[in-house]
């Protein structure tokens, strides 16, 4: 799991807690990767400060850096206001995704994390989705991506992209079902007492934010996604 | 928010991410409290190691200790395998809850966190709920508590207790609705693209684990909860 300043907490901890529960019965290992080993906060960066003066955020510790990360089977990328880092703020993250994607078995992005993956060129020509509230500002990062508006998550080959924030839990449980079997997925969802969504195209939030495949998806061929 | 070794990640980060989103528009402040300022992990303690040899867990940084925590408006307590800490492992946590409850406006527990709150004596005579899978091992911690089996969450006065793991998101959004108004709650749920549950008594997981109010609740008067 990649983290960067201004990551969205649930984008990281929804998927990871599904995997925490999976880890009770399945031998999996976690690597939390960032630029350095310094603590990484959900805020504490100028462009994510609350306009109302709230001081609210959580801080986690990476286990590895982009330079020291071991070989990975699965690369996970969260979203959050940190994906809007100005200047070169995400250059090392984007370079890492670009370099590592060819070596992993699966890539999973949550929320606006798809925008970061798109900037790494990994989504070109692929079907993908992202946060619906941030649709207009995220999808331009991937002009060659087949952005699918009406989706809780989208799978295209070994790439799984989810809609906003809590959708990361659903895409992760769907991925667990695909990789480890439906019984494990059910066990994880029940262990979390989570009302799992199993239909990837059931997305009331696209409608809420006025997005339809017809009007808001790209590349014409999105109907084949 | 209290954290201790072996806390359940989503118990902490589901509620806190709802509050992260609330903090975009509302001036609220977060204090993450533990025994010391050392990093706190979801595992990394002997009694929570996976039996299958998985090395999976996340580590966060507290902002304050039980000794340095400022006055609090809201006290939040997560669950997790760490609530099963042997010996005196949770003594300082329990003492903190006992000392601080009379000073806070609200107390919110998630999952088996209710068991820790019960051990602090704060739930005596109150209606409360907890994790359904861990019902049989958690409810004995509060023999004087009116444990309500069929509940996603329970409110009794200024105490809100939720069922397992993901139920923490629902109780937090319900609490936001009660304290900050329904419009804020809707805005938070939509911002998280979360299918919020609004009926506190709709709980398929109690049925899943064979629990009914008739058979599994305590203190007879639970029908008045």
Short mmCIF file of C-alpha atoms in Angstrom, two decimals:
data_model
loop_
_atom_site.label_atom_id
_atom_site.label_comp_id
_atom_site.label_asym_id
_atom_site.label_seq_id
_atom_site.Cartn_x
_atom_site.Cartn_y
_atom_site.Cartn_z
CA UNK A 1 0.00 0.00 0.00
CA UNK A 2 1.34 3.37 -1.03
CA UNK A 3 0.77 6.34 1.27
CA UNK A 4 1.51 10.02 0.73
CA UNK A 5 0.69 13.18 2.71
CA UNK A 6 -3.01 13.94 2.49
CA UNK A 7 -4.11 10.37 1.77
CA UNK A 8 -7.77 9.63 2.58
CA UNK A 9 -7.85 7.48 5.71
CA UNK A 10 -10.61 5.07 4.68
CA UNK A 11 -9.07 4.62 1.21
CA UNK A 12 -6.16 2.98 3.02
CA UNK A 13 -7.76 1.41 6.08
CA UNK A 14 -10.96 0.07 4.48
CA UNK A 15 -9.02 -2.21 2.11
CA UNK A 16 -6.31 -2.96 4.68
CA UNK A 17 -8.79 -3.95 7.35
CA UNK A 18 -10.45 -6.37 4.93
CA UNK A 19 -6.95 -7.78 4.43
CA UNK A 20 -6.28 -7.72 8.19
CA UNK A 21 -9.26 -10.04 8.57
CA UNK A 22 -8.13 -12.18 5.64
CA UNK A 23 -4.74 -12.46 7.34
CA UNK A 24 -6.33 -14.34 10.24
CA UNK A 25 -6.63 -17.33 7.89
CA UNK A 26 -4.36 -16.58 4.96
CA UNK A 27 -0.62 -16.01 4.83
CA UNK A 28 -0.31 -12.54 3.37
CA UNK A 29 2.20 -9.81 4.17
CA UNK A 30 1.85 -6.04 4.16
CA UNK A 31 4.29 -3.39 3.03
CA UNK A 32 3.35 0.26 3.62
CA UNK A 33 5.40 2.37 1.22
CA UNK A 34 6.14 6.08 1.16
CA UNK A 35 8.84 8.51 0.08
CA UNK A 36 10.65 8.18 3.39
CA UNK A 37 10.12 6.31 6.66
CA UNK A 38 8.84 9.49 8.31
CA UNK A 39 5.26 9.38 9.63
CA UNK A 40 2.66 10.20 6.97
CA UNK A 41 -0.45 12.18 7.86
CA UNK A 42 -3.88 12.42 6.29
CA UNK A 43 -3.44 16.16 6.54
CA UNK A 44 -0.57 18.25 7.91
CA UNK A 45 0.16 19.60 4.45
CA UNK A 46 -0.71 23.11 3.42
CA UNK A 47 -3.06 22.24 0.58
CA UNK A 48 -5.25 19.99 2.70
CA UNK A 49 -5.71 22.25 5.70
CA UNK A 50 -9.31 22.70 6.63
CA UNK A 51 -10.71 26.08 5.69
CA UNK A 52 -12.67 26.14 8.94
CA UNK A 53 -9.66 25.76 11.21
CA UNK A 54 -10.21 22.15 12.19
CA UNK A 55 -7.11 20.24 13.26
CA UNK A 56 -8.08 16.72 12.42
CA UNK A 57 -5.97 13.96 10.92
CA UNK A 58 -4.27 10.66 11.53
CA UNK A 59 -0.65 9.68 11.14
CA UNK A 60 0.70 6.28 10.13
CA UNK A 61 4.16 4.81 9.82
CA UNK A 62 5.45 3.39 6.52
CA UNK A 63 7.39 0.15 6.65
CA UNK A 64 9.42 0.81 3.50
CA UNK A 65 10.36 3.59 1.10
CA UNK A 66 10.08 3.65 -2.67
CA UNK A 67 13.81 2.83 -2.65
CA UNK A 68 13.60 -0.11 -0.24
CA UNK A 69 10.25 -1.71 -1.08
CA UNK A 70 10.57 -5.46 -1.70
CA UNK A 71 9.05 -7.21 -4.73
CA UNK A 72 5.27 -6.86 -4.53
CA UNK A 73 2.42 -9.11 -5.64
CA UNK A 74 -0.22 -6.41 -5.26
CA UNK A 75 0.20 -2.66 -5.55
CA UNK A 76 -2.50 -0.58 -3.86
CA UNK A 77 -2.91 3.19 -4.29
CA UNK A 78 -5.27 5.33 -2.22
CA UNK A 79 -6.76 8.69 -3.11
CA UNK A 80 -7.33 11.79 -1.08
CA UNK A 81 -6.59 15.49 -1.29
CA UNK A 82 -2.91 14.53 -1.38
CA UNK A 83 -3.39 13.46 -5.00
CA UNK A 84 -3.66 17.23 -5.67
CA UNK A 85 -0.13 17.85 -4.34
CA UNK A 86 1.29 20.84 -6.23
CA UNK A 87 4.44 20.80 -8.32
CA UNK A 88 6.58 17.71 -8.13
CA UNK A 89 4.90 16.43 -4.96
CA UNK A 90 3.81 13.11 -6.44
CA UNK A 91 6.64 12.55 -8.91
CA UNK A 92 8.29 9.77 -6.91
CA UNK A 93 4.93 8.08 -6.33
CA UNK A 94 4.10 8.18 -10.02
CA UNK A 95 7.57 6.92 -10.96
CA UNK A 96 7.21 4.03 -8.50
CA UNK A 97 3.84 2.99 -9.92
CA UNK A 98 5.21 3.19 -13.46
CA UNK A 99 8.27 1.12 -12.56
CA UNK A 100 6.49 -1.48 -10.47
CA UNK A 101 3.27 -2.10 -12.39
CA UNK A 102 4.96 -4.46 -14.88
CA UNK A 103 6.24 -6.57 -11.96
CA UNK A 104 3.04 -7.01 -9.92
CA UNK A 105 0.22 -9.51 -10.27
CA UNK A 106 -2.49 -6.98 -9.42
CA UNK A 107 -2.95 -3.25 -9.05
CA UNK A 108 -5.83 -1.87 -6.95
CA UNK A 109 -6.64 1.83 -6.68
CA UNK A 110 -9.21 3.51 -4.48
CA UNK A 111 -10.97 6.81 -5.07
CA UNK A 112 -8.81 9.52 -6.70
CA UNK A 113 -5.87 7.13 -6.50
CA UNK A 114 -6.91 6.19 -10.04
CA UNK A 115 -5.83 9.66 -11.08
CA UNK A 116 -2.33 9.01 -9.79
CA UNK A 117 -2.22 5.64 -11.55
CA UNK A 118 -3.44 7.35 -14.72
CA UNK A 119 -0.62 9.88 -14.48
CA UNK A 120 1.79 6.92 -14.42
CA UNK A 121 0.36 5.91 -17.81
CA UNK A 122 -0.71 2.54 -16.48
CA UNK A 123 -4.40 3.05 -17.26
CA UNK A 124 -3.99 4.11 -20.90
CA UNK A 125 -6.53 2.22 -23.00
CA UNK A 126 -7.97 0.56 -19.91
CA UNK A 127 -11.42 0.74 -18.35
CA UNK A 128 -11.36 2.39 -14.93
CA UNK A 129 -13.38 4.42 -12.47
CA UNK A 130 -12.70 6.93 -9.71
CA UNK A 131 -14.35 9.16 -7.09
CA UNK A 132 -17.63 10.61 -8.35
CA UNK A 133 -17.55 13.94 -6.50
CA UNK A 134 -14.03 14.52 -7.84
CA UNK A 135 -14.81 13.13 -11.32
CA UNK A 136 -14.33 16.40 -13.21
CA UNK A 137 -10.94 17.10 -11.65
CA UNK A 138 -9.60 13.53 -11.67
CA UNK A 139 -10.49 12.07 -15.07
CA UNK A 140 -8.48 14.68 -17.05
CA UNK A 141 -5.35 13.08 -15.57
CA UNK A 142 -6.04 10.11 -17.86
CA UNK A 143 -7.16 11.38 -21.27
CA UNK A 144 -6.53 7.94 -22.80
CA UNK A 145 -8.40 6.07 -20.06
CA UNK A 146 -11.88 4.60 -20.64
CA UNK A 147 -13.41 6.23 -17.56
CA UNK A 148 -16.62 4.43 -16.54
CA UNK A 149 -18.95 6.73 -14.60
CA UNK A 150 -21.59 4.25 -13.47
CA UNK A 151 -19.47 1.86 -11.41
CA UNK A 152 -18.75 1.05 -7.80
CA UNK A 153 -15.55 -0.51 -9.15
CA UNK A 154 -14.12 -1.63 -12.49
CA UNK A 155 -11.87 -4.58 -13.23
CA UNK A 156 -9.81 -4.55 -16.41
CA UNK A 157 -7.37 -7.42 -16.54
CA UNK A 158 -5.20 -7.24 -13.44
CA UNK A 159 -6.20 -3.66 -12.66
CA UNK A 160 -9.02 -2.96 -10.21
CA UNK A 161 -10.12 0.65 -9.69
CA UNK A 162 -12.81 1.75 -7.27
CA UNK A 163 -15.09 4.70 -6.83
CA UNK A 164 -14.75 7.00 -3.83
CA UNK A 165 -13.56 6.25 -0.30
CA UNK A 166 -15.78 3.44 1.07
CA UNK A 167 -15.89 1.77 -2.37
CA UNK A 168 -12.36 0.63 -1.59
CA UNK A 169 -13.82 -1.91 0.83
CA UNK A 170 -16.06 -3.34 -1.88
CA UNK A 171 -13.35 -3.57 -4.52
CA UNK A 172 -11.03 -5.26 -2.05
CA UNK A 173 -13.62 -7.85 -1.05
CA UNK A 174 -14.43 -8.44 -4.73
CA UNK A 175 -10.71 -8.91 -5.40
CA UNK A 176 -10.47 -11.32 -2.45
CA UNK A 177 -13.37 -13.30 -3.98
CA UNK A 178 -11.59 -13.42 -7.34
CA UNK A 179 -8.20 -14.40 -5.98
CA UNK A 180 -8.92 -16.39 -2.80
CA UNK A 181 -12.46 -17.56 -3.51
CA UNK A 182 -15.97 -16.47 -2.62
CA UNK A 183 -15.96 -18.28 0.74
CA UNK A 184 -13.04 -16.16 1.97
CA UNK A 185 -14.75 -13.01 0.72
CA UNK A 186 -17.96 -13.86 2.58
CA UNK A 187 -15.98 -14.66 5.71
CA UNK A 188 -14.13 -11.33 5.55
CA UNK A 189 -17.32 -9.32 4.96
CA UNK A 190 -19.11 -11.09 7.80
CA UNK A 191 -16.11 -10.67 10.08
CA UNK A 192 -16.26 -6.94 9.42
CA UNK A 193 -20.08 -7.00 9.77
CA UNK A 194 -20.00 -5.22 6.43
CA UNK A 195 -22.95 -5.00 4.04
CA UNK A 196 -20.82 -5.91 1.07
CA UNK A 197 -21.80 -4.71 -2.38
CA UNK A 198 -21.44 -7.45 -4.99
CA UNK A 199 -22.70 -5.63 -8.09
CA UNK A 200 -19.89 -3.51 -9.49
CA UNK A 201 -22.22 -1.42 -11.66
CA UNK A 202 -24.68 -0.49 -8.90
CA UNK A 203 -23.61 3.08 -8.16
CA UNK A 204 -26.15 5.56 -6.81
CA UNK A 205 -23.36 8.07 -6.28
CA UNK A 206 -22.77 8.56 -10.01
CA UNK A 207 -26.43 9.55 -10.30
CA UNK A 208 -26.17 11.72 -7.19
CA UNK A 209 -23.39 13.70 -8.79
CA UNK A 210 -25.08 13.81 -12.20
CA UNK A 211 -22.78 11.37 -13.96
CA UNK A 212 -23.88 8.84 -16.57
CA UNK A 213 -21.87 6.58 -18.85
CA UNK A 214 -23.48 8.20 -21.84
CA UNK A 215 -22.50 11.72 -20.90
CA UNK A 216 -19.48 11.37 -18.65
CA UNK A 217 -17.46 8.40 -19.81
CA UNK A 218 -14.58 8.71 -22.23
CA UNK A 219 -13.16 6.95 -25.27
CA UNK A 220 -16.53 5.92 -26.73
CA UNK A 221 -15.66 2.26 -26.21
CA UNK A 222 -16.65 2.48 -22.58
CA UNK A 223 -19.72 0.40 -23.40
CA UNK A 224 -17.33 -2.51 -23.86
CA UNK A 225 -15.92 -2.11 -20.37
CA UNK B 1 -9.89 8.30 20.07
CA UNK B 2 -8.20 5.74 22.26
CA UNK B 3 -5.82 3.25 20.66
CA UNK B 4 -4.09 0.22 22.12
CA UNK B 5 -1.99 -2.59 20.63
CA UNK B 6 -4.18 -4.91 18.60
CA UNK B 7 -6.92 -2.34 17.86
CA UNK B 8 -9.08 -3.15 14.83
CA UNK B 9 -8.11 -0.76 12.03
CA UNK B 10 -11.58 -0.01 10.69
CA UNK B 11 -12.95 0.48 14.22
CA UNK B 12 -10.67 3.51 14.41
CA UNK B 13 -10.47 4.72 10.82
CA UNK B 14 -14.11 4.25 9.79
CA UNK B 15 -15.32 6.71 12.45
CA UNK B 16 -12.29 8.97 12.08
CA UNK B 17 -12.64 9.22 8.31
CA UNK B 18 -16.28 10.24 8.70
CA UNK B 19 -14.96 12.91 11.06
CA UNK B 20 -12.12 13.78 8.64
CA UNK B 21 -14.82 14.59 6.09
CA UNK B 22 -16.86 16.49 8.68
CA UNK B 23 -13.71 18.50 9.47
CA UNK B 24 -13.75 19.95 5.95
CA UNK B 25 -16.71 22.08 7.03
CA UNK B 26 -16.76 21.92 10.82
CA UNK B 27 -14.19 23.02 13.37
CA UNK B 28 -13.40 19.84 15.26
CA UNK B 29 -10.10 18.66 16.68
CA UNK B 30 -8.69 15.16 17.06
CA UNK B 31 -6.68 13.68 19.92
CA UNK B 32 -5.34 10.14 19.47
CA UNK B 33 -4.60 8.77 22.92
CA UNK B 34 -2.54 5.78 24.07
CA UNK B 35 -0.42 4.63 26.98
CA UNK B 36 2.68 6.27 25.55
CA UNK B 37 3.58 8.24 22.41
CA UNK B 38 5.18 5.13 20.90
CA UNK B 39 3.66 3.89 17.63
CA UNK B 40 0.66 1.59 18.14
CA UNK B 41 0.08 -1.37 15.84
CA UNK B 42 -3.03 -3.33 14.91
CA UNK B 43 -0.95 -6.42 15.62
CA UNK B 44 2.66 -6.77 16.68
CA UNK B 45 1.59 -8.22 19.98
CA UNK B 46 1.92 -11.86 20.83
CA UNK B 47 -1.76 -12.60 21.40
CA UNK B 48 -2.85 -11.22 18.04
CA UNK B 49 -0.30 -12.92 15.81
CA UNK B 50 -1.87 -14.76 12.93
CA UNK B 51 -1.90 -18.50 13.34
CA UNK B 52 -1.08 -18.88 9.65
CA UNK B 53 2.13 -16.85 9.76
CA UNK B 54 0.81 -13.72 8.08
CA UNK B 55 2.67 -10.51 8.90
CA UNK B 56 -0.02 -7.95 8.36
CA UNK B 57 -0.79 -4.85 10.33
CA UNK B 58 -0.73 -1.08 10.39
CA UNK B 59 0.97 1.27 12.81
CA UNK B 60 -0.26 4.71 13.83
CA UNK B 61 1.07 7.49 16.02
CA UNK B 62 -0.79 8.74 19.11
CA UNK B 63 -0.86 12.49 19.70
CA UNK B 64 -1.24 12.27 23.48
CA UNK B 65 -0.93 9.82 26.35
CA UNK B 66 -3.44 9.02 29.06
CA UNK B 67 -1.38 11.36 31.25
CA UNK B 68 -1.28 14.29 28.79
CA UNK B 69 -4.68 14.10 27.06
CA UNK B 70 -6.48 17.45 27.12
CA UNK B 71 -10.12 17.85 28.17
CA UNK B 72 -12.30 15.92 25.70
CA UNK B 73 -15.80 16.50 24.38
CA UNK B 74 -16.10 13.02 22.88
CA UNK B 75 -14.39 9.83 23.98
CA UNK B 76 -14.16 7.09 21.34
CA UNK B 77 -13.06 3.51 22.03
CA UNK B 78 -12.35 0.93 19.32
CA UNK B 79 -12.41 -2.82 19.63
CA UNK B 80 -10.14 -5.49 18.23
CA UNK B 81 -8.20 -8.47 19.48
CA UNK B 82 -6.30 -6.05 21.68
CA UNK B 83 -9.34 -5.91 23.96
CA UNK B 84 -8.28 -9.46 24.92
CA UNK B 85 -4.92 -8.28 26.25
CA UNK B 86 -3.89 -10.61 29.05
CA UNK B 87 -3.19 -9.57 32.62
CA UNK B 88 -3.03 -5.86 33.32
CA UNK B 89 -2.69 -4.92 29.62
CA UNK B 90 -5.75 -2.70 29.52
CA UNK B 91 -5.73 -1.40 33.09
CA UNK B 92 -4.60 2.12 32.14
CA UNK B 93 -7.14 2.26 29.31
CA UNK B 94 -9.95 1.19 31.62
CA UNK B 95 -8.86 3.65 34.31
CA UNK B 96 -8.79 6.47 31.73
CA UNK B 97 -12.32 5.69 30.53
CA UNK B 98 -13.57 5.51 34.10
CA UNK B 99 -11.94 8.83 35.01
CA UNK B 100 -12.90 10.71 31.86
CA UNK B 101 -16.46 9.54 31.20
CA UNK B 102 -17.96 11.93 33.77
CA UNK B 103 -16.21 14.84 31.99
CA UNK B 104 -17.20 14.20 28.37
CA UNK B 105 -20.31 15.12 26.44
CA UNK B 106 -20.44 11.85 24.52
CA UNK B 107 -18.87 8.39 24.57
CA UNK B 108 -18.81 6.29 21.39
CA UNK B 109 -17.56 2.70 21.29
CA UNK B 110 -17.10 0.47 18.29
CA UNK B 111 -17.17 -3.33 18.17
CA UNK B 112 -15.64 -5.05 21.20
CA UNK B 113 -14.64 -1.63 22.50
CA UNK B 114 -17.94 -1.83 24.38
CA UNK B 115 -16.39 -4.62 26.43
CA UNK B 116 -13.61 -2.30 27.55
CA UNK B 117 -16.11 0.44 28.38
CA UNK B 118 -18.15 -2.14 30.33
CA UNK B 119 -15.07 -3.10 32.33
CA UNK B 120 -14.77 0.56 33.30
CA UNK B 121 -18.26 0.27 34.83
CA UNK B 122 -19.59 3.02 32.58
CA UNK B 123 -22.24 0.83 30.93
CA UNK B 124 -23.79 -0.53 34.13
CA UNK B 125 -27.56 -0.34 33.82
CA UNK B 126 -27.28 1.05 30.30
CA UNK B 127 -28.45 -0.35 26.97
CA UNK B 128 -25.54 -1.22 24.66
CA UNK B 129 -24.42 -3.49 21.86
CA UNK B 130 -21.15 -4.95 20.62
CA UNK B 131 -19.60 -7.20 17.97
CA UNK B 132 -21.87 -10.12 17.11
CA UNK B 133 -19.23 -12.72 16.30
CA UNK B 134 -17.53 -11.93 19.62
CA UNK B 135 -20.82 -11.61 21.54
CA UNK B 136 -20.28 -14.60 23.83
CA UNK B 137 -16.82 -13.51 24.89
CA UNK B 138 -17.50 -9.76 25.16
CA UNK B 139 -20.86 -9.44 26.91
CA UNK B 140 -19.68 -11.20 30.12
CA UNK B 141 -17.42 -8.17 30.70
CA UNK B 142 -20.59 -6.24 31.51
CA UNK B 143 -22.90 -8.42 33.63
CA UNK B 144 -24.94 -5.34 34.61
CA UNK B 145 -25.27 -4.06 31.05
CA UNK B 146 -28.51 -4.37 29.07
CA UNK B 147 -26.86 -5.94 26.03
CA UNK B 148 -29.06 -5.58 22.95
CA UNK B 149 -28.36 -8.30 20.38
CA UNK B 150 -30.42 -7.06 17.45
CA UNK B 151 -28.80 -3.69 16.83
CA UNK B 152 -26.41 -2.04 14.40
CA UNK B 153 -25.88 0.49 17.17
CA UNK B 154 -27.54 1.55 20.43
CA UNK B 155 -27.84 5.01 21.92
CA UNK B 156 -28.49 5.35 25.64
CA UNK B 157 -28.23 8.92 26.82
CA UNK B 158 -24.81 10.22 25.82
CA UNK B 159 -23.41 6.75 25.20
CA UNK B 160 -23.38 5.32 21.68
CA UNK B 161 -22.20 1.73 21.19
CA UNK B 162 -21.95 -0.01 17.83
CA UNK B 163 -21.86 -3.53 16.58
CA UNK B 164 -18.75 -4.95 14.86
CA UNK B 165 -16.09 -3.15 12.82
CA UNK B 166 -17.89 -1.41 9.92
CA UNK B 167 -20.84 -0.55 12.18
CA UNK B 168 -18.57 2.12 13.62
CA UNK B 169 -19.10 4.14 10.46
CA UNK B 170 -22.88 3.98 10.86
CA UNK B 171 -22.88 4.92 14.53
CA UNK B 172 -20.56 7.84 13.84
CA UNK B 173 -22.73 9.18 11.02
CA UNK B 174 -25.82 8.72 13.21
CA UNK B 175 -24.05 10.64 15.97
CA UNK B 176 -23.09 13.39 13.49
CA UNK B 177 -26.76 13.62 12.50
CA UNK B 178 -27.79 13.93 16.15
CA UNK B 179 -25.17 16.51 17.09
CA UNK B 180 -24.50 18.49 13.89
CA UNK B 181 -27.75 17.87 12.00
CA UNK B 182 -28.98 15.53 9.30
CA UNK B 183 -27.64 17.68 6.45
CA UNK B 184 -24.07 17.29 7.70
CA UNK B 185 -24.59 13.55 8.10
CA UNK B 186 -25.85 13.22 4.53
CA UNK B 187 -22.96 15.31 3.27
CA UNK B 188 -20.43 13.14 5.11
CA UNK B 189 -21.97 9.87 3.88
CA UNK B 190 -22.10 11.12 0.30
CA UNK B 191 -18.56 12.43 0.52
CA UNK B 192 -17.46 8.94 1.57
CA UNK B 193 -19.71 7.40 -1.11
CA UNK B 194 -21.01 5.31 1.77
CA UNK B 195 -24.30 3.43 1.77
CA UNK B 196 -25.19 4.68 5.19
CA UNK B 197 -27.46 2.63 7.40
CA UNK B 198 -30.08 4.76 9.15
CA UNK B 199 -32.06 2.09 11.02
CA UNK B 200 -30.21 1.21 14.20
CA UNK B 201 -32.16 -2.02 14.73
CA UNK B 202 -31.61 -3.46 11.24
CA UNK B 203 -28.90 -6.02 11.95
CA UNK B 204 -28.60 -9.10 9.75
CA UNK B 205 -25.38 -10.02 11.52
CA UNK B 206 -27.14 -10.81 14.79
CA UNK B 207 -29.25 -13.33 12.86
CA UNK B 208 -26.18 -14.61 11.05
CA UNK B 209 -24.52 -15.43 14.34
CA UNK B 210 -27.69 -16.84 15.89
CA UNK B 211 -28.39 -13.98 18.27
CA UNK B 212 -31.85 -12.66 19.16
CA UNK B 213 -32.96 -10.16 21.77
CA UNK B 214 -35.17 -12.82 23.29
CA UNK B 215 -32.40 -15.34 23.77
CA UNK B 216 -29.21 -13.32 23.91
CA UNK B 217 -29.93 -10.02 25.57
CA UNK B 218 -29.49 -9.43 29.26
CA UNK B 219 -31.24 -7.79 32.16
CA UNK B 220 -34.79 -8.57 30.97
CA UNK B 221 -35.49 -4.84 30.52
CA UNK B 222 -33.74 -4.88 27.16
CA UNK B 223 -37.15 -4.51 25.52
CA UNK B 224 -37.15 -0.98 26.91
CA UNK B 225 -33.88 -0.14 25.21
#
